[in-house]
Amino acid sequence: MKSAGIIVEYNPFHNGHEFHIQETRRQSQADVLIAVMSGNFLQRGEPALVSKWSRTKMALHAGVDIVIELPYAFAVQKAETFAHGAVFLLNALKCSSICFGSERGELLPFIQTHHFLHQYTEQYNDWINTYMKKGLSYPSALNNAFQKLNPTEDAVDLSKPNNILGFHYLNAANHINKQIKFMTIKRKSADYHDEYFKDSTIASATAIRKSLQQNSSLEAVKSFIPDTTWMELNNYKENFGQFHHWEDYWPYLQFRLLTMESDELHSIYEVEEGLENRLLKAARQANSFLAFMELIKTKRYTWTRLQRICTHILNNCKKVDMKNTRKDPNYIRLLGMNELGRLYLNHVKKELPLPLVSKVSAFPREMLQRDLIASSVYAHGLPEPKKSEFLNLEFKQPPIYFRSNHISNR
């Protein structure tokens, strides 16, 4: 059986994602579609709007056959590490191809850019260091360094988030398995960070989240998401009473910061020398997460990186924790599948290089510790008694199983 992979967050799943799935199936001609998806905290350093279980259901409804979790140690990371973890897991599941979205939908510029940077690696790294010393953020330093090398006109625009991720997917595969075939599709209409609705049926996940945060009405986003996504969002809100936003976690983040010494804060992953004092001072002054972020932002740190740092503080994720994390994922966490997905897993199970985790209690806790902590922290965005209900979900919830026309918890 031939399988294709996609790397997703679905925060939330929308019409553009549905197009991605359809095009991946068409271009790859694969029998099975596998999605590796971030868990409850995402690459941009924010809590997912709804849980990974709800987003898994959205994916299965849309035609994905298998959904696995990208572990926290790779999900809440810069693009390079995020891409490596995702490609590694898809390769472990025997995916022969990977399809990603990009600004132009052309693969050749990615390949040419990869070869170009490989040829000028030393100069590229020197320019990156030069721009970093000037106080630029890492993404800005990367883009400026790339432009300094005078790339050809058909090179990939590495200032665009999806292009950056796509480039790193190819780069990761070059180290993991050069035989993986890549495909890319052009993003439809909405830009990655668009905050407003500009089209009748296509909107960015950012715009959808902003709308839900401002008025929480699902009617306002109905035309931009499949009916099944609308149903899952509605079910989640009815069951848990709300969606998850950073402001829900601000009291916990502030408490963490106000009870930490400078040395302890410096031990948190991604916190660099000097930033801890800025964080501690802002925690005493701010009365909301947004106000806190406005106080700590600088030219050197992107908003996304600062959010990731806040996520690591919230989850008490330390430098030593990440140092002890293996370079590669060491398990495959199954979140959901349909009948075809189950058949595929039975077909490849004996060949998998990593253990397939379907029941958390059956595996050593330390193996999944970072993900278990993240799920516990995520639950604290909810009021009681839903918080306690959610806390137990990580241990009780089996993989979601889609049987023909309905979804079950097996």
Short mmCIF file of C-alpha atoms in Angstrom, two decimals:
data_model
loop_
_atom_site.label_atom_id
_atom_site.label_comp_id
_atom_site.label_asym_id
_atom_site.label_seq_id
_atom_site.Cartn_x
_atom_site.Cartn_y
_atom_site.Cartn_z
CA MET A 1 0.00 0.00 0.00
CA LYS A 2 1.34 3.42 -1.01
CA SER A 3 1.13 6.25 1.53
CA ALA A 4 1.55 10.02 1.35
CA GLY A 5 2.21 12.33 4.28
CA ILE A 6 1.13 15.85 5.23
CA ILE A 7 2.36 18.01 8.12
CA VAL A 8 -0.44 19.95 9.80
CA GLU A 9 -1.78 21.84 12.81
CA TYR A 10 -5.44 22.41 11.82
CA ASN A 11 -5.98 25.32 14.16
CA PRO A 12 -8.73 24.97 13.12
CA PHE A 13 -9.31 22.87 10.00
CA HIS A 14 -10.66 25.06 7.17
CA ASN A 15 -11.52 24.97 3.47
CA GLY A 16 -7.91 25.57 2.44
CA HIS A 17 -6.89 22.44 4.35
CA GLU A 18 -9.61 20.46 2.58
CA PHE A 19 -8.16 21.56 -0.76
CA HIS A 20 -4.69 20.47 0.42
CA ILE A 21 -5.98 16.98 1.22
CA GLN A 22 -7.75 16.65 -2.13
CA GLU A 23 -4.69 17.81 -4.08
CA THR A 24 -2.35 15.54 -2.11
CA ARG A 25 -4.49 12.54 -3.02
CA ARG A 26 -4.68 13.63 -6.67
CA GLN A 27 -0.96 14.33 -7.09
CA SER A 28 0.40 11.42 -5.06
CA GLN A 29 -2.10 8.76 -6.16
CA ALA A 30 -1.48 7.25 -2.72
CA ASP A 31 -3.74 4.63 -1.17
CA VAL A 32 -3.36 6.09 2.32
CA LEU A 33 -2.99 9.66 3.61
CA ILE A 34 -1.12 10.17 6.89
CA ALA A 35 -1.12 13.47 8.82
CA VAL A 36 1.43 14.28 11.51
CA MET A 37 -0.17 16.98 13.66
CA SER A 38 1.01 19.19 16.51
CA GLY A 39 -0.53 18.38 19.88
CA ASN A 40 -2.19 20.85 22.24
CA PHE A 41 0.55 23.49 21.89
CA LEU A 42 1.66 24.65 18.47
CA GLN A 43 4.73 25.70 16.51
CA ARG A 44 4.01 29.42 16.94
CA GLY A 45 3.97 29.01 20.72
CA GLU A 46 0.25 29.10 21.40
CA PRO A 47 -2.43 26.77 22.73
CA ALA A 48 -4.54 25.12 20.04
CA LEU A 49 -8.05 26.53 19.71
CA VAL A 50 -9.46 23.08 20.49
CA SER A 51 -7.79 19.88 21.67
CA LYS A 52 -5.77 17.51 19.52
CA TRP A 53 -8.61 14.98 19.81
CA SER A 54 -11.14 17.38 18.34
CA ARG A 55 -8.76 18.37 15.55
CA THR A 56 -8.11 14.68 14.85
CA LYS A 57 -11.84 14.22 14.26
CA MET A 58 -11.81 17.17 11.86
CA ALA A 59 -8.99 15.53 9.90
CA LEU A 60 -10.68 12.12 9.76
CA HIS A 61 -13.95 13.68 8.62
CA ALA A 62 -12.03 15.38 5.78
CA GLY A 63 -10.52 12.15 4.51
CA VAL A 64 -7.21 11.73 6.33
CA ASP A 65 -6.67 8.02 7.05
CA ILE A 66 -4.19 8.20 9.96
CA VAL A 67 -3.40 11.04 12.38
CA ILE A 68 -0.30 10.90 14.59
CA GLU A 69 1.01 13.47 17.08
CA LEU A 70 4.16 15.51 16.61
CA PRO A 71 5.67 15.43 20.13
CA TYR A 72 5.96 18.68 22.11
CA ALA A 73 9.77 18.56 21.86
CA PHE A 74 9.47 18.99 18.08
CA ALA A 75 6.13 20.81 17.76
CA VAL A 76 6.91 23.91 19.86
CA GLN A 77 10.12 24.67 18.01
CA LYS A 78 11.74 26.72 15.27
CA ALA A 79 10.97 25.62 11.71
CA GLU A 80 14.09 23.48 11.29
CA THR A 81 13.41 21.27 14.33
CA PHE A 82 9.66 21.16 13.66
CA ALA A 83 10.31 19.96 10.11
CA HIS A 84 12.86 17.35 11.16
CA GLY A 85 10.55 15.74 13.70
CA ALA A 86 7.60 15.67 11.30
CA VAL A 87 9.52 14.26 8.33
CA PHE A 88 11.22 11.69 10.57
CA LEU A 89 7.85 10.36 11.78
CA LEU A 90 6.32 10.24 8.30
CA ASN A 91 9.37 8.36 7.07
CA ALA A 92 9.06 5.95 10.01
CA LEU A 93 5.50 5.23 8.85
CA LYS A 94 6.83 4.40 5.36
CA CYS A 95 5.45 7.45 3.56
CA SER A 96 6.88 7.58 0.05
CA SER A 97 5.83 11.19 -0.55
CA ILE A 98 5.06 14.41 1.34
CA CYS A 99 2.92 17.29 0.10
CA PHE A 100 3.06 20.82 1.54
CA GLY A 101 1.52 24.19 0.75
CA SER A 102 3.63 27.05 -0.61
CA GLU A 103 3.16 30.52 -2.07
CA ARG A 104 3.77 29.59 -5.73
CA GLY A 105 3.04 25.88 -5.76
CA GLU A 106 6.23 25.05 -7.66
CA LEU A 107 8.72 22.48 -6.37
CA LEU A 108 11.73 23.29 -8.56
CA PRO A 109 12.58 26.59 -6.78
CA PHE A 110 12.77 24.69 -3.46
CA ILE A 111 15.18 22.15 -4.94
CA GLN A 112 17.31 24.87 -6.56
CA THR A 113 17.39 26.91 -3.34
CA HIS A 114 18.41 23.82 -1.36
CA HIS A 115 21.33 23.16 -3.75
CA PHE A 116 22.25 26.86 -3.79
CA LEU A 117 22.50 27.13 0.00
CA HIS A 118 24.36 23.83 0.22
CA GLN A 119 26.95 25.31 -2.15
CA TYR A 120 27.35 28.48 -0.06
CA THR A 121 26.82 27.05 3.43
CA GLU A 122 29.87 28.72 5.01
CA GLN A 123 29.11 32.19 3.64
CA TYR A 124 25.44 31.80 4.52
CA ASN A 125 26.22 30.97 8.15
CA ASP A 126 28.70 33.86 8.38
CA TRP A 127 26.05 36.33 7.19
CA ILE A 128 23.50 34.89 9.62
CA ASN A 129 25.91 35.46 12.52
CA THR A 130 26.63 38.99 11.28
CA TYR A 131 22.96 39.94 11.22
CA MET A 132 22.27 38.26 14.56
CA LYS A 133 25.03 40.35 16.15
CA LYS A 134 23.30 43.44 14.75
CA GLY A 135 20.23 42.54 16.79
CA LEU A 136 18.02 41.05 14.08
CA SER A 137 15.68 38.20 14.87
CA TYR A 138 16.71 34.76 13.66
CA PRO A 139 14.15 34.61 10.78
CA SER A 140 15.15 38.11 9.63
CA ALA A 141 18.83 37.18 9.81
CA LEU A 142 18.17 34.07 7.71
CA ASN A 143 16.31 36.01 5.04
CA ASN A 144 18.84 38.87 4.93
CA ALA A 145 21.74 36.41 4.74
CA PHE A 146 20.03 34.61 1.89
CA GLN A 147 19.55 37.86 -0.05
CA LYS A 148 23.23 38.76 0.50
CA LEU A 149 24.20 35.66 -1.49
CA ASN A 150 22.39 37.11 -4.54
CA PRO A 151 20.10 34.16 -5.27
CA THR A 152 18.51 33.80 -8.70
CA GLU A 153 15.10 35.35 -9.36
CA ASP A 154 13.35 31.98 -9.29
CA ALA A 155 14.63 31.16 -5.79
CA VAL A 156 12.12 30.55 -3.01
CA ASP A 157 10.96 33.59 -1.04
CA LEU A 158 12.23 32.61 2.41
CA SER A 159 10.38 35.45 4.10
CA LYS A 160 7.09 33.50 3.81
CA PRO A 161 6.23 31.06 6.65
CA ASN A 162 5.00 28.23 4.42
CA ASN A 163 8.01 28.53 2.14
CA ILE A 164 10.35 28.42 5.14
CA LEU A 165 8.70 25.22 6.39
CA GLY A 166 8.72 23.68 2.91
CA PHE A 167 12.42 24.40 2.52
CA HIS A 168 13.14 22.74 5.86
CA TYR A 169 11.01 19.70 4.95
CA LEU A 170 13.23 19.10 1.92
CA ASN A 171 16.35 19.74 3.96
CA ALA A 172 15.23 17.26 6.65
CA ALA A 173 14.50 14.58 4.06
CA ASN A 174 17.99 15.06 2.67
CA HIS A 175 19.33 13.83 6.03
CA ILE A 176 16.61 11.25 6.78
CA ASN A 177 15.67 9.62 3.47
CA LYS A 178 16.57 11.14 0.10
CA GLN A 179 14.07 8.84 -1.62
CA ILE A 180 11.05 10.74 -0.24
CA LYS A 181 9.23 12.44 -3.10
CA PHE A 182 7.96 15.98 -2.47
CA MET A 183 4.98 17.78 -3.93
CA THR A 184 3.75 21.30 -3.26
CA ILE A 185 0.44 23.04 -3.90
CA LYS A 186 -0.22 26.75 -4.20
CA ARG A 187 -1.97 28.31 -1.24
CA LYS A 188 -5.46 29.46 -2.13
CA SER A 189 -6.22 33.20 -1.63
CA ALA A 190 -5.59 33.92 2.06
CA ASP A 191 -2.05 34.58 3.26
CA TYR A 192 -0.74 32.67 6.26
CA HIS A 193 -1.05 35.59 8.68
CA ASP A 194 -4.11 37.33 7.19
CA GLU A 195 -6.23 38.51 10.12
CA TYR A 196 -9.32 39.46 8.15
CA PHE A 197 -11.73 37.71 5.79
CA LYS A 198 -11.00 38.66 2.17
CA ASP A 199 -12.72 35.85 0.29
CA SER A 200 -16.13 34.20 0.41
CA THR A 201 -14.87 30.68 1.18
CA ILE A 202 -11.12 30.80 1.91
CA ALA A 203 -9.68 32.38 5.06
CA SER A 204 -6.50 31.86 7.05
CA ALA A 205 -6.64 29.99 10.34
CA THR A 206 -5.37 33.23 11.93
CA ALA A 207 -8.44 35.15 10.71
CA ILE A 208 -10.79 32.39 11.87
CA ARG A 209 -9.21 32.29 15.34
CA LYS A 210 -9.31 36.08 15.63
CA SER A 211 -13.00 36.11 14.74
CA LEU A 212 -13.79 33.41 17.31
CA GLN A 213 -11.78 35.21 19.99
CA GLN A 214 -13.50 38.55 19.37
CA ASN A 215 -17.11 37.40 19.30
CA SER A 216 -17.00 33.59 19.73
CA SER A 217 -19.79 33.23 17.15
CA LEU A 218 -19.40 30.22 14.90
CA GLU A 219 -21.83 31.71 12.40
CA ALA A 220 -19.24 34.31 11.38
CA VAL A 221 -16.77 31.63 10.24
CA LYS A 222 -19.23 29.06 8.86
CA SER A 223 -18.51 29.75 5.17
CA PHE A 224 -14.75 29.30 5.66
CA ILE A 225 -14.81 25.83 7.24
CA PRO A 226 -16.32 22.46 6.27
CA ASP A 227 -19.60 21.52 7.93
CA THR A 228 -17.81 18.80 9.90
CA THR A 229 -15.36 21.34 11.34
CA TRP A 230 -18.27 23.60 12.30
CA MET A 231 -19.89 20.60 14.01
CA GLU A 232 -16.71 19.72 15.95
CA LEU A 233 -16.16 23.34 17.03
CA ASN A 234 -19.77 23.60 18.12
CA ASN A 235 -19.55 20.30 20.04
CA TYR A 236 -16.35 21.44 21.75
CA LYS A 237 -17.85 24.74 22.83
CA GLU A 238 -21.00 23.04 24.11
CA ASN A 239 -18.99 20.43 26.01
CA PHE A 240 -16.19 22.59 27.44
CA GLY A 241 -17.87 26.00 27.36
CA GLN A 242 -15.12 27.81 25.46
CA PHE A 243 -12.20 27.69 23.06
CA HIS A 244 -8.56 27.99 24.17
CA HIS A 245 -6.72 31.32 23.87
CA TRP A 246 -3.49 32.59 25.43
CA GLU A 247 -5.40 34.93 27.74
CA ASP A 248 -6.91 31.86 29.48
CA TYR A 249 -3.39 30.87 30.55
CA TRP A 250 -2.13 34.32 31.52
CA PRO A 251 -2.86 33.91 35.28
CA TYR A 252 -0.80 30.69 35.31
CA LEU A 253 2.05 32.20 33.29
CA GLN A 254 2.11 35.27 35.53
CA PHE A 255 2.10 33.11 38.65
CA ARG A 256 5.01 31.04 37.28
CA LEU A 257 7.03 34.16 36.54
CA LEU A 258 6.29 35.89 39.86
CA THR A 259 7.43 32.83 41.81
CA MET A 260 10.65 32.24 39.84
CA GLU A 261 14.14 33.50 40.55
CA SER A 262 16.24 34.84 37.69
CA ASP A 263 18.49 31.75 37.64
CA GLU A 264 15.51 29.42 37.49
CA LEU A 265 14.00 31.37 34.61
CA HIS A 266 17.32 31.26 32.76
CA SER A 267 17.17 27.45 32.91
CA ILE A 268 13.99 27.46 30.78
CA TYR A 269 14.45 26.39 27.18
CA GLU A 270 15.11 29.27 24.71
CA VAL A 271 15.48 31.91 27.45
CA GLU A 272 18.74 33.72 26.68
CA GLU A 273 21.02 35.82 28.86
CA GLY A 274 19.37 39.11 29.78
CA LEU A 275 15.85 38.20 28.66
CA GLU A 276 14.91 36.80 32.07
CA ASN A 277 15.01 40.23 33.71
CA ARG A 278 12.78 41.68 31.01
CA LEU A 279 10.29 38.83 31.50
CA LEU A 280 10.22 39.20 35.28
CA LYS A 281 9.74 42.97 35.13
CA ALA A 282 6.91 42.69 32.58
CA ALA A 283 5.14 40.03 34.67
CA ARG A 284 4.86 42.54 37.53
CA GLN A 285 3.45 45.26 35.28
CA ALA A 286 1.12 43.52 32.81
CA ASN A 287 -2.54 42.77 33.48
CA SER A 288 -3.09 40.56 30.42
CA PHE A 289 -1.12 38.30 28.10
CA LEU A 290 -1.33 40.82 25.26
CA ALA A 291 -0.05 43.61 27.52
CA PHE A 292 2.77 41.31 28.67
CA MET A 293 3.79 40.54 25.09
CA GLU A 294 3.80 44.22 24.17
CA LEU A 295 6.16 44.89 27.08
CA ILE A 296 8.67 42.16 26.23
CA LYS A 297 8.80 42.39 22.41
CA THR A 298 12.06 43.58 20.84
CA LYS A 299 13.59 43.67 17.38
CA ARG A 300 15.77 40.69 18.28
CA TYR A 301 12.93 38.34 19.25
CA THR A 302 9.97 37.65 16.99
CA TRP A 303 6.49 37.54 18.49
CA THR A 304 6.40 33.83 17.64
CA ARG A 305 9.63 33.07 19.46
CA LEU A 306 8.50 35.00 22.54
CA GLN A 307 5.25 33.02 22.54
CA ARG A 308 7.27 29.78 22.35
CA ILE A 309 9.34 30.94 25.32
CA CYS A 310 6.12 31.67 27.24
CA THR A 311 4.85 28.19 26.36
CA HIS A 312 8.06 26.64 27.68
CA ILE A 313 7.78 28.65 30.91
CA LEU A 314 4.17 27.57 31.31
CA ASN A 315 5.13 23.92 30.76
CA ASN A 316 8.32 24.18 32.87
CA CYS A 317 10.31 22.93 29.90
CA LYS A 318 13.99 23.41 30.71
CA LYS A 319 17.13 23.47 28.60
CA VAL A 320 18.27 20.23 30.21
CA ASP A 321 14.94 18.59 29.31
CA MET A 322 15.40 19.42 25.64
CA LYS A 323 19.06 18.47 25.75
CA ASN A 324 18.11 15.04 27.07
CA THR A 325 15.44 14.66 24.39
CA ARG A 326 16.68 12.47 21.60
CA LYS A 327 17.62 14.13 18.34
CA ASP A 328 14.85 12.14 16.67
CA PRO A 329 11.35 11.23 17.89
CA ASN A 330 11.42 7.84 19.63
CA TYR A 331 7.76 6.85 19.41
CA ILE A 332 4.71 7.23 17.16
CA ARG A 333 1.65 8.47 19.06
CA LEU A 334 -1.51 7.39 17.26
CA LEU A 335 -4.35 9.91 17.62
CA GLY A 336 -6.85 8.53 15.13
CA MET A 337 -7.51 6.41 12.04
CA ASN A 338 -10.23 5.12 9.79
CA GLU A 339 -10.75 1.59 8.49
CA LEU A 340 -8.20 2.03 5.71
CA GLY A 341 -5.73 3.53 8.18
CA ARG A 342 -6.11 0.56 10.51
CA LEU A 343 -5.52 -1.82 7.59
CA TYR A 344 -2.36 0.09 6.63
CA LEU A 345 -0.99 0.05 10.19
CA ASN A 346 -1.58 -3.69 10.43
CA HIS A 347 0.28 -4.03 7.13
CA VAL A 348 3.40 -2.08 8.21
CA LYS A 349 3.37 -2.61 11.98
CA LYS A 350 6.14 -5.22 12.04
CA GLU A 351 8.39 -2.99 9.93
CA LEU A 352 8.05 0.16 12.05
CA PRO A 353 11.38 1.32 13.56
CA LEU A 354 9.57 3.00 16.50
CA PRO A 355 6.95 1.77 18.99
CA LEU A 356 3.37 2.67 18.08
CA VAL A 357 1.69 4.24 21.12
CA SER A 358 -2.07 3.82 21.18
CA LYS A 359 -2.53 3.42 24.94
CA VAL A 360 -0.53 5.83 27.11
CA SER A 361 -0.72 3.70 30.26
CA ALA A 362 1.01 0.82 28.44
CA PHE A 363 4.23 2.80 27.92
CA PRO A 364 6.86 4.16 30.34
CA ARG A 365 5.70 7.54 31.65
CA GLU A 366 9.12 9.15 31.19
CA MET A 367 8.94 8.37 27.47
CA LEU A 368 5.85 10.56 27.08
CA GLN A 369 6.48 12.91 30.00
CA ARG A 370 6.80 16.15 28.05
CA ASP A 371 3.55 15.51 26.14
CA LEU A 372 1.70 14.48 29.31
CA ILE A 373 2.74 17.71 31.04
CA ALA A 374 1.63 19.76 28.03
CA SER A 375 -1.82 18.14 28.06
CA SER A 376 -2.17 18.77 31.80
CA VAL A 377 -1.23 22.42 31.38
CA TYR A 378 -3.61 22.75 28.43
CA ALA A 379 -6.47 21.51 30.62
CA HIS A 380 -5.96 24.48 32.95
CA GLY A 381 -7.38 26.81 30.32
CA LEU A 382 -10.78 25.36 31.21
CA PRO A 383 -12.94 26.03 34.29
CA GLU A 384 -13.97 23.27 36.68
CA PRO A 385 -15.41 20.67 36.43
CA LYS A 386 -14.31 20.49 32.78
CA LYS A 387 -10.67 20.99 33.74
CA SER A 388 -10.63 17.79 35.83
CA GLU A 389 -12.50 15.94 33.09
CA PHE A 390 -9.89 17.00 30.55
CA LEU A 391 -6.96 16.13 32.85
CA ASN A 392 -7.98 12.47 32.78
CA LEU A 393 -8.53 12.43 29.03
CA GLU A 394 -4.88 11.89 28.13
CA PHE A 395 -4.83 8.54 29.94
CA LYS A 396 -8.35 7.38 29.11
CA GLN A 397 -8.78 8.48 25.51
CA PRO A 398 -7.97 5.72 22.98
CA PRO A 399 -7.23 6.64 19.36
CA ILE A 400 -10.27 8.02 17.56
CA TYR A 401 -11.62 5.41 15.15
CA PHE A 402 -13.67 6.40 12.12
CA ARG A 403 -16.00 3.61 11.05
CA SER A 404 -17.48 4.41 7.64
CA ASN A 405 -20.05 7.12 8.43
CA HIS A 406 -19.36 7.75 12.09
CA ILE A 407 -16.53 8.29 14.54
CA SER A 408 -16.07 6.26 17.71
CA ASN A 409 -13.63 6.09 20.59
CA ARG A 410 -13.04 2.45 19.73
#
